PDB file of C-alpha atoms and ligand atoms in Angstrom:
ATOM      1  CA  UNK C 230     -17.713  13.154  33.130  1.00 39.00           C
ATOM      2  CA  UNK C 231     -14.423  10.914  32.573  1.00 41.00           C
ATOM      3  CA  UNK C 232     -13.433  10.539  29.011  1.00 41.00           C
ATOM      4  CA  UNK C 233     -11.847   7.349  27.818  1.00 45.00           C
ATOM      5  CA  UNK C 234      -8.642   6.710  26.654  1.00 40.00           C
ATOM      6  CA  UNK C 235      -9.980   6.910  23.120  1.00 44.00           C
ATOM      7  CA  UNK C 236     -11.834  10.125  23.550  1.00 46.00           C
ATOM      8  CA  UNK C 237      -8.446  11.711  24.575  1.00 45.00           C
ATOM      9  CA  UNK C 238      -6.519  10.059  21.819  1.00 44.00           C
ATOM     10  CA  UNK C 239      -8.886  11.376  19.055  1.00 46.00           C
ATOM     11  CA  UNK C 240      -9.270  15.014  20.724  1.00 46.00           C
ATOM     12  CA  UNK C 241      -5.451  15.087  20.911  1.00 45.00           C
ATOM     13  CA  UNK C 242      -5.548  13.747  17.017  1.00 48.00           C
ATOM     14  CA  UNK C 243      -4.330  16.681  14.522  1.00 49.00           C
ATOM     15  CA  UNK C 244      -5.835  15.127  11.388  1.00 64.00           C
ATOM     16  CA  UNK C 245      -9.259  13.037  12.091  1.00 68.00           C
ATOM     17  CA  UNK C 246     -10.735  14.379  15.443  1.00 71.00           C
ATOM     18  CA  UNK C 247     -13.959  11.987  15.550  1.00 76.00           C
ATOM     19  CA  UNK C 248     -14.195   9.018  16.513  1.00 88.00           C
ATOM     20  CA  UNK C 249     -12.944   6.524  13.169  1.00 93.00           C
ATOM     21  CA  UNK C 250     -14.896   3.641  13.506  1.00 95.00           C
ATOM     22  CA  UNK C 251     -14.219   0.472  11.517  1.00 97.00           C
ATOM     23  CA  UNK C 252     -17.492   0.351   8.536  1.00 97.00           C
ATOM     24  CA  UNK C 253     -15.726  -2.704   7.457  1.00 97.00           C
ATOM     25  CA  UNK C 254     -12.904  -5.438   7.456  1.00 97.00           C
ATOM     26  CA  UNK C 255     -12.761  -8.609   5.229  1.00 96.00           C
ATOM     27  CA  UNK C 256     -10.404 -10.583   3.643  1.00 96.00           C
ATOM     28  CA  UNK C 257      -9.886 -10.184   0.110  1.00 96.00           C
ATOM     29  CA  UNK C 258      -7.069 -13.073  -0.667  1.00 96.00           C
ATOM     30  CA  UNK C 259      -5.107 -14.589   1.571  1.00 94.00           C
ATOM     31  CA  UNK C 260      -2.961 -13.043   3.959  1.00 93.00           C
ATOM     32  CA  UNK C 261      -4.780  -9.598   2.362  1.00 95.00           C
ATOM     33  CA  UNK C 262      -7.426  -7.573   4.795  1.00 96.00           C
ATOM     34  CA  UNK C 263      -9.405  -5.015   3.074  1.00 97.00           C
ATOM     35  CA  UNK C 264     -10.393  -2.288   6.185  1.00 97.00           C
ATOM     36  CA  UNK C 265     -12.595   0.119   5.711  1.00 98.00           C
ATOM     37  CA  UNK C 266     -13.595   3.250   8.223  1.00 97.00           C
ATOM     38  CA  UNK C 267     -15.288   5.791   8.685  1.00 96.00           C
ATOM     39  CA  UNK C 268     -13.059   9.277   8.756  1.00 95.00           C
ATOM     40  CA  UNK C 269     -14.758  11.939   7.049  1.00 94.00           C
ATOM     41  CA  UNK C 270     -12.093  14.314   7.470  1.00 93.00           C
ATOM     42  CA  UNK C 271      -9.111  12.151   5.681  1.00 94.00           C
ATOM     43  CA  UNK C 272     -12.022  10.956   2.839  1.00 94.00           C
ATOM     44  CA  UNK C 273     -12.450  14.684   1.888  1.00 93.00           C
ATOM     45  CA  UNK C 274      -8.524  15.379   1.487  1.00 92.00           C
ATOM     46  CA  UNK C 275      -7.134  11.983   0.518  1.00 93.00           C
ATOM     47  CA  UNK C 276      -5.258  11.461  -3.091  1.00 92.00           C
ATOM     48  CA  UNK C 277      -3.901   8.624  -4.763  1.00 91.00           C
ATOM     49  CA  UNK C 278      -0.550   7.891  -3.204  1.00 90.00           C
ATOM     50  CA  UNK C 279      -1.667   9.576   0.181  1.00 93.00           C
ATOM     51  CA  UNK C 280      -0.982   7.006   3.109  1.00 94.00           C
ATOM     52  CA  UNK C 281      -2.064   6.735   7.047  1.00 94.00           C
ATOM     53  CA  UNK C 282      -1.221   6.262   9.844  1.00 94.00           C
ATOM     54  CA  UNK C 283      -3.736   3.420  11.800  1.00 93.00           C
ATOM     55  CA  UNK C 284      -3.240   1.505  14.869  1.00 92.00           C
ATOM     56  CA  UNK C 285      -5.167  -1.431  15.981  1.00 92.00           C
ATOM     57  CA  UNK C 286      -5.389  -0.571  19.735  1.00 90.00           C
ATOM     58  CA  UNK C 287      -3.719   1.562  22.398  1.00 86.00           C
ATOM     59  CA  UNK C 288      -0.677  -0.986  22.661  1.00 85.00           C
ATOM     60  CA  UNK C 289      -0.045  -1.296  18.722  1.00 85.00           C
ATOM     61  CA  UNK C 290       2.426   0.216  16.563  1.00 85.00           C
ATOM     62  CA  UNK C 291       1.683   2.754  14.806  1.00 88.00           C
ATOM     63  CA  UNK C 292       0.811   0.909  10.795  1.00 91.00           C
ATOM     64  CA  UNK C 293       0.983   3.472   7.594  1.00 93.00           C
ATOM     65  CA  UNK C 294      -1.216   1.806   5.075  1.00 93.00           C
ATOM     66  CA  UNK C 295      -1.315   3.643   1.685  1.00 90.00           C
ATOM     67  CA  UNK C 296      -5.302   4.303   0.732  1.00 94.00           C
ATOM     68  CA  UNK C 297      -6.829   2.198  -2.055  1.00 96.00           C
ATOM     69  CA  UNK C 298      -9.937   3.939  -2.139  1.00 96.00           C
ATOM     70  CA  UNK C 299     -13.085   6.350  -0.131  1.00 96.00           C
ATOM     71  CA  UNK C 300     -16.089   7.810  -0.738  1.00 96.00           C
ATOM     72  CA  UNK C 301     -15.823  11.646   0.437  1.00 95.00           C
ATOM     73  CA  UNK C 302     -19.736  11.721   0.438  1.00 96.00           C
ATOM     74  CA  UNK C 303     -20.157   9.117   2.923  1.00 96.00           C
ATOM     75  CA  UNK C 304     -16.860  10.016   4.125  1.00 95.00           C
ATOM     76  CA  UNK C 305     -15.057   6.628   3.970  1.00 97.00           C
ATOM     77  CA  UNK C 306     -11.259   5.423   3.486  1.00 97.00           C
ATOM     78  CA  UNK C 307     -10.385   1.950   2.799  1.00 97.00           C
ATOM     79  CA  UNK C 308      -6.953   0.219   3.018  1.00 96.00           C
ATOM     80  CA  UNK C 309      -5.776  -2.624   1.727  1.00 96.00           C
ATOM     81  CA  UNK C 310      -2.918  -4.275   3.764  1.00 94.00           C
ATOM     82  CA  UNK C 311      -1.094  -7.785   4.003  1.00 94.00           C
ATOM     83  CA  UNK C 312      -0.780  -9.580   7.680  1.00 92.00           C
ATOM     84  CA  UNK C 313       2.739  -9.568   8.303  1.00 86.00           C
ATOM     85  CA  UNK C 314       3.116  -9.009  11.910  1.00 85.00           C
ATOM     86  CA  UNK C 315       1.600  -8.346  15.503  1.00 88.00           C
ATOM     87  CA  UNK C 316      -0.151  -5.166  14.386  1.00 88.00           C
ATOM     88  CA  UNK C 317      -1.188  -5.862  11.280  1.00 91.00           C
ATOM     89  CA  UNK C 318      -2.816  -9.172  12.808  1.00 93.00           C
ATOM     90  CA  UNK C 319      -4.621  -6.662  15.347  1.00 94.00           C
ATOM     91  CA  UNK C 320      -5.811  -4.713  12.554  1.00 95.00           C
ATOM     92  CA  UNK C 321      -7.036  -7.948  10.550  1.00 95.00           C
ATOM     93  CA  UNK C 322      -9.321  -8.593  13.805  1.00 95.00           C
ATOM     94  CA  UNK C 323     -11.244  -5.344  13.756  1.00 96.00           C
ATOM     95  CA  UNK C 324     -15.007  -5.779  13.666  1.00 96.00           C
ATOM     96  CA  UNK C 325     -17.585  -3.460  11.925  1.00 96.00           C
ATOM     97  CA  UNK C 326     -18.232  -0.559  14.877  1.00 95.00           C
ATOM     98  CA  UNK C 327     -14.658  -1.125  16.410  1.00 95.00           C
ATOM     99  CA  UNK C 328     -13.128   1.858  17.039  1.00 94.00           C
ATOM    100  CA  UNK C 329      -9.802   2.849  15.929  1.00 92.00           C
ATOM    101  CA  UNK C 330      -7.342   4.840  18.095  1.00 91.00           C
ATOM    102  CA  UNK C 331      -5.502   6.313  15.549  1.00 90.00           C
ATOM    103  CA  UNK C 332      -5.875   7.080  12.006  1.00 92.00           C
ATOM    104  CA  UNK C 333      -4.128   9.961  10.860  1.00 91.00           C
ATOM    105  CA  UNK C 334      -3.419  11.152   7.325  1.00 90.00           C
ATOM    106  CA  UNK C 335      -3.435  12.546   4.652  1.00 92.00           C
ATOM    107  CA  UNK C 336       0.192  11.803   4.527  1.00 93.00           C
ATOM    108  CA  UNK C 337       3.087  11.732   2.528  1.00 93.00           C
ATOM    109  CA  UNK C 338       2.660  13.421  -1.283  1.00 92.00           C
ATOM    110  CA  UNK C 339       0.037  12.415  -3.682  1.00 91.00           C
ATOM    111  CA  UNK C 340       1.067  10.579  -6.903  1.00 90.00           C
ATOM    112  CA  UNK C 341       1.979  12.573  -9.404  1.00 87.00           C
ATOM    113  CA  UNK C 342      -0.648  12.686 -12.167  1.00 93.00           C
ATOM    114  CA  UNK C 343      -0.261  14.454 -15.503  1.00 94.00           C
ATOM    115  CA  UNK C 344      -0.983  13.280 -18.979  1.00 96.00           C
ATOM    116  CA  UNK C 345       1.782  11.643 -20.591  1.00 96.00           C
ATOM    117  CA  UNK C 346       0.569   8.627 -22.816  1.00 97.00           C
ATOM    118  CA  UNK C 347       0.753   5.239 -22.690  1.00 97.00           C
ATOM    119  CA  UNK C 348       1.600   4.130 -18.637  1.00 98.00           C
ATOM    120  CA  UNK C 349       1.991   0.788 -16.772  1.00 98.00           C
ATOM    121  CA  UNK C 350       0.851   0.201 -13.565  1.00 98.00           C
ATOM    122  CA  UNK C 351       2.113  -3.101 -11.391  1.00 98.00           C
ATOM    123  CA  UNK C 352       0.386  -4.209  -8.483  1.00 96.00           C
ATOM    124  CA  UNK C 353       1.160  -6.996  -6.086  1.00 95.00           C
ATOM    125  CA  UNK C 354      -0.137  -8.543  -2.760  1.00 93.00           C
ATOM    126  CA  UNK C 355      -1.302  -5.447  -0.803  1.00 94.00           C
ATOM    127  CA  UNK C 356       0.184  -3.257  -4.190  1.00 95.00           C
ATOM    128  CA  UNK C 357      -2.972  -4.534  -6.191  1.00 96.00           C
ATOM    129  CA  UNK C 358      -5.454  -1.805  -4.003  1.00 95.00           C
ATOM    130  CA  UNK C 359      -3.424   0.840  -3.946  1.00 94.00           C
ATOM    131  CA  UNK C 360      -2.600   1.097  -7.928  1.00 96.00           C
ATOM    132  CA  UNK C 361      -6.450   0.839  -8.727  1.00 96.00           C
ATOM    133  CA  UNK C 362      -7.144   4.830  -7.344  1.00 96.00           C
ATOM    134  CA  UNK C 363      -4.080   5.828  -9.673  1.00 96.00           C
ATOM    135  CA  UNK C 364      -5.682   3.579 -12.564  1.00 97.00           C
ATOM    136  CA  UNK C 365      -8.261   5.780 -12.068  1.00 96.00           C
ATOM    137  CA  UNK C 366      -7.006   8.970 -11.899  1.00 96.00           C
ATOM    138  CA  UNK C 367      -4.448   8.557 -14.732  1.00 97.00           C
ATOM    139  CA  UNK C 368      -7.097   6.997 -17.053  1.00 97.00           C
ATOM    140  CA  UNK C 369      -9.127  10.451 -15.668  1.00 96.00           C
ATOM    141  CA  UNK C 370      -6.459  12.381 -16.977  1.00 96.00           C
ATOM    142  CA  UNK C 371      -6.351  10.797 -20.326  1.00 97.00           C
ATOM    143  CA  UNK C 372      -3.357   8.020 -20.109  1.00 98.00           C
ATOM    144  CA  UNK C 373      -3.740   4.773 -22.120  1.00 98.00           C
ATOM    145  CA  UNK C 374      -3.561   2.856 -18.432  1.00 98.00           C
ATOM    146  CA  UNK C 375      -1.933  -0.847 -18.450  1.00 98.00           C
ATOM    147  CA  UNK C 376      -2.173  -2.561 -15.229  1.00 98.00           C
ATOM    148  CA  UNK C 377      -0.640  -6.045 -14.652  1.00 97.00           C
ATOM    149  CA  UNK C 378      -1.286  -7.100 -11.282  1.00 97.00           C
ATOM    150  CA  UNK C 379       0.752 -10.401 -10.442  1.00 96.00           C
ATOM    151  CA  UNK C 380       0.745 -13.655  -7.772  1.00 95.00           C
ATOM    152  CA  UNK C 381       1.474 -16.760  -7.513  1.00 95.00           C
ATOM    153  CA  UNK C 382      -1.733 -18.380  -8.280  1.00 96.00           C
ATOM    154  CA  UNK C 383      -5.367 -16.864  -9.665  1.00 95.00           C
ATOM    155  CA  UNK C 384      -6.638 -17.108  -6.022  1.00 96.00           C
ATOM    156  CA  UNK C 385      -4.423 -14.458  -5.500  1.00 96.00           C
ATOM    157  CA  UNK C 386      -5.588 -11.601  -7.484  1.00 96.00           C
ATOM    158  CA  UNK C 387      -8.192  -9.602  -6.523  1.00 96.00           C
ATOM    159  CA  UNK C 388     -10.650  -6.368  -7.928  1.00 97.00           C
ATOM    160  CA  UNK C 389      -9.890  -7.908 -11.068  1.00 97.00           C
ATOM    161  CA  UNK C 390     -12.856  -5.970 -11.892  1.00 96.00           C
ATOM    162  CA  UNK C 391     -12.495  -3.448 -10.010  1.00 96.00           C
ATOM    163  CA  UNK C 392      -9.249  -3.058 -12.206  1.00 97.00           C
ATOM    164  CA  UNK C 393     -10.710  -3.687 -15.378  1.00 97.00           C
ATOM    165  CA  UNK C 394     -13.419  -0.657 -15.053  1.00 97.00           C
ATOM    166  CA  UNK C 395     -10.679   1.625 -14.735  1.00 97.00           C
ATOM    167  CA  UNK C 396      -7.797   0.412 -17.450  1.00 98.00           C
ATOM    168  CA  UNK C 397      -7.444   0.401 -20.830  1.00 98.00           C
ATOM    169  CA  UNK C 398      -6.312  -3.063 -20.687  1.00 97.00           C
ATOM    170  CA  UNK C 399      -5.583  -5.240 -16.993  1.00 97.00           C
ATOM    171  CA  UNK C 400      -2.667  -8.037 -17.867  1.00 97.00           C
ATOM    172  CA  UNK C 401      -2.521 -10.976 -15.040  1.00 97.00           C
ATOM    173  CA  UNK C 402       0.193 -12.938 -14.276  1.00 96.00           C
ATOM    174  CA  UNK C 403       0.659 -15.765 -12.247  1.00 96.00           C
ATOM    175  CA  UNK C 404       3.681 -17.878 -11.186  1.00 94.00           C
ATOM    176  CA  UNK C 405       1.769 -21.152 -11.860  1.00 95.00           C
ATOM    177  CA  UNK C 406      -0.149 -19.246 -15.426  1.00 95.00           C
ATOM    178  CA  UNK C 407      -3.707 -20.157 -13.743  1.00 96.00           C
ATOM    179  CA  UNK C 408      -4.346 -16.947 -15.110  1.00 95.00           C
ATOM    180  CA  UNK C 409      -3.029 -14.858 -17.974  1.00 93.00           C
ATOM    181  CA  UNK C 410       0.222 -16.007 -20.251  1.00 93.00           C
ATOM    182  CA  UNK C 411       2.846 -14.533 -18.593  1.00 93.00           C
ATOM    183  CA  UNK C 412       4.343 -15.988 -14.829  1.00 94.00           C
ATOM    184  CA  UNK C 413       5.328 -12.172 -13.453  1.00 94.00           C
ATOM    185  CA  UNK C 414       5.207  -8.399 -14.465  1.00 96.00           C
ATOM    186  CA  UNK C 415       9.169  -8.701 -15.697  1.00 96.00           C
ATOM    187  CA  UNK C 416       7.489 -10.642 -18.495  1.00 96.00           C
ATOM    188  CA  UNK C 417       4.480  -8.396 -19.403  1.00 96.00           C
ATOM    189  CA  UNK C 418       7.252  -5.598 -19.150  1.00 97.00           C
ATOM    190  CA  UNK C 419       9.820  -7.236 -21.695  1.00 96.00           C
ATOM    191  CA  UNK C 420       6.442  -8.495 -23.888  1.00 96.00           C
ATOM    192  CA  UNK C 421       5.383  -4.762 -24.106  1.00 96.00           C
ATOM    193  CA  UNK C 422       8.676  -3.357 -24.756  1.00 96.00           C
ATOM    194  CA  UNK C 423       9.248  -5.787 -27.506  1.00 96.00           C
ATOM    195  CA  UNK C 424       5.867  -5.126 -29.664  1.00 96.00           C
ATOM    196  CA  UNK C 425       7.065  -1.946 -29.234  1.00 96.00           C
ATOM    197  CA  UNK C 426       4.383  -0.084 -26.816  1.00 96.00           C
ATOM    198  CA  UNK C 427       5.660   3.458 -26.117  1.00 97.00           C
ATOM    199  CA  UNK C 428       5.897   2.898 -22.298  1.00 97.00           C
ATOM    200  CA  UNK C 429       6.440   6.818 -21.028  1.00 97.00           C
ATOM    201  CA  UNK C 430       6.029   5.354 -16.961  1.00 97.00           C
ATOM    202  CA  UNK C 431       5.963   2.709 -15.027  1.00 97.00           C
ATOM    203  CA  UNK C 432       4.409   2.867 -11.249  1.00 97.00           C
ATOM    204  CA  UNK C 433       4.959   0.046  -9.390  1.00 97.00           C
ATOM    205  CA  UNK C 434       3.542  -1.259  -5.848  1.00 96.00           C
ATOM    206  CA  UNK C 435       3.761  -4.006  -3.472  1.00 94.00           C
ATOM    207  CA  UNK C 436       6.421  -5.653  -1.586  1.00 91.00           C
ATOM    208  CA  UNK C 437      10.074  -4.155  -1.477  1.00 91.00           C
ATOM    209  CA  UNK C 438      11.437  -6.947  -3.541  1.00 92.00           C
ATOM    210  CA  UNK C 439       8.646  -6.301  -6.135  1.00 95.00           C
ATOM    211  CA  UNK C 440       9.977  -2.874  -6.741  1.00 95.00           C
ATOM    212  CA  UNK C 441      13.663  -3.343  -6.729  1.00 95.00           C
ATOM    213  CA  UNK C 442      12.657  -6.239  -9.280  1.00 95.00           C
ATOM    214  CA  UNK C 443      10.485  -4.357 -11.900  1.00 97.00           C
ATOM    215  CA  UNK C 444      13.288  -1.197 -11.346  1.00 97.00           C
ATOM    216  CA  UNK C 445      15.846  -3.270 -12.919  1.00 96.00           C
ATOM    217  CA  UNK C 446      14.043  -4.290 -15.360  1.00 97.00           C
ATOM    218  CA  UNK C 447      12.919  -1.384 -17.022  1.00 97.00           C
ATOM    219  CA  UNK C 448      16.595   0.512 -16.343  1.00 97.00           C
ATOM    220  CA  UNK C 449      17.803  -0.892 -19.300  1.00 97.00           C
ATOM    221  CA  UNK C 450      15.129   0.389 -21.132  1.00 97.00           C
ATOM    222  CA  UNK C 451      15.192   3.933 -20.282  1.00 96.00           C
ATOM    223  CA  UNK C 452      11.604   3.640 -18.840  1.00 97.00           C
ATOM    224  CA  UNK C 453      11.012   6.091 -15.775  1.00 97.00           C
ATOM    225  CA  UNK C 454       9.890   4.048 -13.010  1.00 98.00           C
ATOM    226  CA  UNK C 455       7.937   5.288 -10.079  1.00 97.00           C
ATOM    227  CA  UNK C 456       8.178   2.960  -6.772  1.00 96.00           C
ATOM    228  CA  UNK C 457       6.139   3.541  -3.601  1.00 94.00           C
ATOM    229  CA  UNK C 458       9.070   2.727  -0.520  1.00 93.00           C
ATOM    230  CA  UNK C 459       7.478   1.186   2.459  1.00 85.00           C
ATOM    231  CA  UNK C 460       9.843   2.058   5.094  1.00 87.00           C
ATOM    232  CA  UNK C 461       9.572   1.209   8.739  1.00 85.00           C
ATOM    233  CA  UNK C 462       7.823   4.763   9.395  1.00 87.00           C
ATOM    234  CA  UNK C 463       6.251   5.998  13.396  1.00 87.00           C
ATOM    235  CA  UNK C 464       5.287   9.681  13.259  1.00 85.00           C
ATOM    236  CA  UNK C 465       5.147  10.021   9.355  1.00 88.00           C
ATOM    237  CA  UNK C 466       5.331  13.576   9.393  1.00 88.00           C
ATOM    238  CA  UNK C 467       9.490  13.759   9.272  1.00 89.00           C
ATOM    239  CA  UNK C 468      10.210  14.136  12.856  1.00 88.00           C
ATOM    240  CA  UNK C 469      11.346  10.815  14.074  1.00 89.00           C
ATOM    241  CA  UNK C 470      14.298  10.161  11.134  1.00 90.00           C
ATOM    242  CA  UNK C 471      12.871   6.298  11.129  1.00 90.00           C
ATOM    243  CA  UNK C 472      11.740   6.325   7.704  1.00 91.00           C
ATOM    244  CA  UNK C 473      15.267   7.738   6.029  1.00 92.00           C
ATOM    245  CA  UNK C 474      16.452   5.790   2.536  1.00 94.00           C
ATOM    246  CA  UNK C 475      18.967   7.145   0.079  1.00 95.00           C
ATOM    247  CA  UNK C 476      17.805   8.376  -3.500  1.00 96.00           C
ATOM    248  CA  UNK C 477      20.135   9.322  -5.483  1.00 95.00           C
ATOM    249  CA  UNK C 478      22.773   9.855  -3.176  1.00 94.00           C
ATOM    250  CA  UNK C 479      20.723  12.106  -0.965  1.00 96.00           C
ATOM    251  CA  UNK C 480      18.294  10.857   2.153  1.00 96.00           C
ATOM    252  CA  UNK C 481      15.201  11.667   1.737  1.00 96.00           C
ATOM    253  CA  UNK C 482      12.389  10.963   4.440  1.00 95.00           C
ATOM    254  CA  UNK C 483       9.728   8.350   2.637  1.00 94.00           C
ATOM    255  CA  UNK C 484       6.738  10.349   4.564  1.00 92.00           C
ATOM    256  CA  UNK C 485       7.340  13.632   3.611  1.00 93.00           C
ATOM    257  CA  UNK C 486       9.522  13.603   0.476  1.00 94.00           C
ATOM    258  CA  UNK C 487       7.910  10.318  -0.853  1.00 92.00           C
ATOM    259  CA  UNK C 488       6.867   7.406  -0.461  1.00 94.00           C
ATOM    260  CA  UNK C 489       7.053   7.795  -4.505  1.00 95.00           C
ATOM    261  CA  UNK C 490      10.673   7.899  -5.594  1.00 96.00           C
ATOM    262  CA  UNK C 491      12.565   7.316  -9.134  1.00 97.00           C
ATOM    263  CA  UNK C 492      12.883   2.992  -8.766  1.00 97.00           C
ATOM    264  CA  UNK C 493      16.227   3.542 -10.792  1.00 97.00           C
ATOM    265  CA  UNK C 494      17.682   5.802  -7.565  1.00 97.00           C
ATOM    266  CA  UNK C 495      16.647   4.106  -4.923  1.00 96.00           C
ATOM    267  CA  UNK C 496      19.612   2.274  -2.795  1.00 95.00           C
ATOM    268  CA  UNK C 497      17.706  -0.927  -2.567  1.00 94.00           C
ATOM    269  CA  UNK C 498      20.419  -2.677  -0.675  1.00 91.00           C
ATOM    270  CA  UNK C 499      19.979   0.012   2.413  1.00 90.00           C
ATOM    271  CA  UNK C 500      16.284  -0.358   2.149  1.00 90.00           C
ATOM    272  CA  UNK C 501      16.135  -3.797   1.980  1.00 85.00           C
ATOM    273  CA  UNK C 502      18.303  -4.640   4.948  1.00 81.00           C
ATOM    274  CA  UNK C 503      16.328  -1.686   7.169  1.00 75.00           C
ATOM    275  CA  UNK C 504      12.963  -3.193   6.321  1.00 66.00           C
ATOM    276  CA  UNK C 505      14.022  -6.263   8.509  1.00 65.00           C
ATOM    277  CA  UNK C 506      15.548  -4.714  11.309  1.00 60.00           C
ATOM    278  CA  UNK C 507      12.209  -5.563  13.922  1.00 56.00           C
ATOM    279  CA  UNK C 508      11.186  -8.713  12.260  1.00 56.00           C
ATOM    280  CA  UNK C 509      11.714 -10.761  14.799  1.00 58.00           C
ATOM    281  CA  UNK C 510      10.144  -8.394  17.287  1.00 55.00           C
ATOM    282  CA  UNK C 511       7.244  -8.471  15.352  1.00 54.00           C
ATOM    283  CA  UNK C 512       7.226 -12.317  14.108  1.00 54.00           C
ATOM    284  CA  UNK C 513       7.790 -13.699  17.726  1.00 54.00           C
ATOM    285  CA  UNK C 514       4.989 -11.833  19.680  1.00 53.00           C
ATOM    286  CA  UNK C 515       2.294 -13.009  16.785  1.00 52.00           C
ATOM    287  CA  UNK C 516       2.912 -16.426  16.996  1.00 52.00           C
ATOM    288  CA  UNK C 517       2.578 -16.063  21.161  1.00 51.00           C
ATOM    289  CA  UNK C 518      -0.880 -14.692  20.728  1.00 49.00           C
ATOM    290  CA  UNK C 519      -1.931 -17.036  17.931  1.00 48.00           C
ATOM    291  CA  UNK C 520      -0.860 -19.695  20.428  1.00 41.00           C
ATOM    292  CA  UNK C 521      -2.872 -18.074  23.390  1.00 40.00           C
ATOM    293  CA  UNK C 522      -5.799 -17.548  21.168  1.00 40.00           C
ATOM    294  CA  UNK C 523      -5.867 -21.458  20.440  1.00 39.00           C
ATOM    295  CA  UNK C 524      -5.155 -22.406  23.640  1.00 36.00           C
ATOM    296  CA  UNK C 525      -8.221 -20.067  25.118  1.00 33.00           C
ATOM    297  CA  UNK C 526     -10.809 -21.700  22.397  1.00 32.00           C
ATOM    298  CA  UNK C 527      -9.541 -25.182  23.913  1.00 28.00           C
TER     299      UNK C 527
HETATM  300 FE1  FES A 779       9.326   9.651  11.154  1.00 91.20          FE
HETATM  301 FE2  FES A 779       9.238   9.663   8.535  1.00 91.20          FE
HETATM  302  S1  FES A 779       8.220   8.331   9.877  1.00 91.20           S
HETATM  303  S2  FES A 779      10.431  10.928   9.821  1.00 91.20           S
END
């Protein structure tokens, strides 16, 4: 008997040798795709801060998505990602049953979690999944957990219960203060530090920007501040040299020495310049196939 392309893909696959098929997909705000699949052999290793390695179909790139949650018993991983680009597009189409080529992972180091007292945790856009599994584990390890998960507008800000069932108290703050008194998490940050709360870390996740930002912020403040660096990354195991940034004067490779890094080392400058180095690449060929999509329902 022939086996498919996908048969050889996931036989050839070090990490999940099934097939992962996709248990669900929706969208949870805009622009944000929640997927869940089904790879029991991830779900029974994954940690908070773990990430993998997904692609849509044979022709996509290969996506690392950091895990916002599974169920090891019924041996499911979910993702939460923003559509940026071509693949990510591809990924926001998968249907419940779809198979996915390639989902490798665990990869890249867990958070660290230890006890240390009160902690904040910022989440934005695609950053608001992936801090609630850490909410929960820190809060499991006996933390007083903060989280302030930030947006533009209410509509914005999702598993706001989710959120709230695993903090000791879940700030919200929104550019246009449909929800919460504060317009972003530098606010809640300078609020906190002001009546005084005994911040011992900050963890912060979402876009690039979003991390440099919050890093500056608590600098002055002696606060260590824990960013998760979303480099462009293709193997994520340290081979290719792709996912490189400097910390601290050293480089470090984001999938095997991070993606969590000390926010007041990071050479944001670097990163932030590499981070757009295929946007048009990706941009150009999404807008094609949105156009051929239209043009085939015509
Ligand atoms: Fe290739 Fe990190 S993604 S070395």
């Amino acid at each position: 008997m022939t086996s498919s392309w996908n048969e050889e893909v996931h036989r050839n696959d070090p990490y999940e040798p099934g097939p992962v098929t996709v248990v669900e997909r929706k969208q949870l705000a805009p622009n944000i795709q929640l997927l869940t699949v089904h790879a029991p052999v991830v779900a029974a290793k994954i940690l908070p801060g773990n990430f993998v390695i997904v692609r849509a179909d044979q022709t996509s790139e290969r996506t690392p998505l950091t895990v916002a949650d599974w169920d090891r018993q019924a041996g499911t991983v979910s993702c939460v990602f923003m559509t940026v680009g071509t693949s990510t597009y591809k990924l926001s189409k998968l249907k419940k049953g779809d198979v996915v080529p390639t989902f490798a992972g665990p990869l890249g180091k867990p958070f660290e979690v230890e006890t240390w007292g009160d902690v904040l945790l910022i989440g934005g856009c695609y950053g608001i999944g992936i801090i609630y599994p850490l909410a929960r584990a820190l809060k499991e390890k006996g933390n007083r957990v903060i989280s302030v998960i930030e947006g533009r507008s209410s509509f914005l800000l999702y598993w706001r219960e989710r959120l709230e069932a695993v903090s000791d108290e879940v700030v919200y703050a929104t550019k246009d203060l449909s929800l919460g008194d504060d317009r972003d998490a530098a606010d809640v940050i300078e609020g906190l530090v002001k009546k005084g709360v005994p911040l011992q870390r900050v963890f912060v996740n979402g876009c690039t920007f979003l991390m440099y930002h919050m890093s500056q912020v608590t600098k002055p403040h002696g606060i260590k501040t824990i960013v998760s660096l979303n480099p462009i990354m293709i193997d994520g195991t340290g081979m290719c040299g792709v996912c490189r940034v400097s910390v601290g004067g050293a480089t470090r490779f984001a999938c095997v020495d991070g993606p969590d890094f000390d926010g007041h080392e990071v050479d944001w400058t670097e990163l932030l310049q590499r981070r757009k180095s295929y946007l048009t690449e990706e941009i150009i060929p999404q807008s094609t196939s949105r156009c051929e999509e239209h043009a085939g329902n015509a």
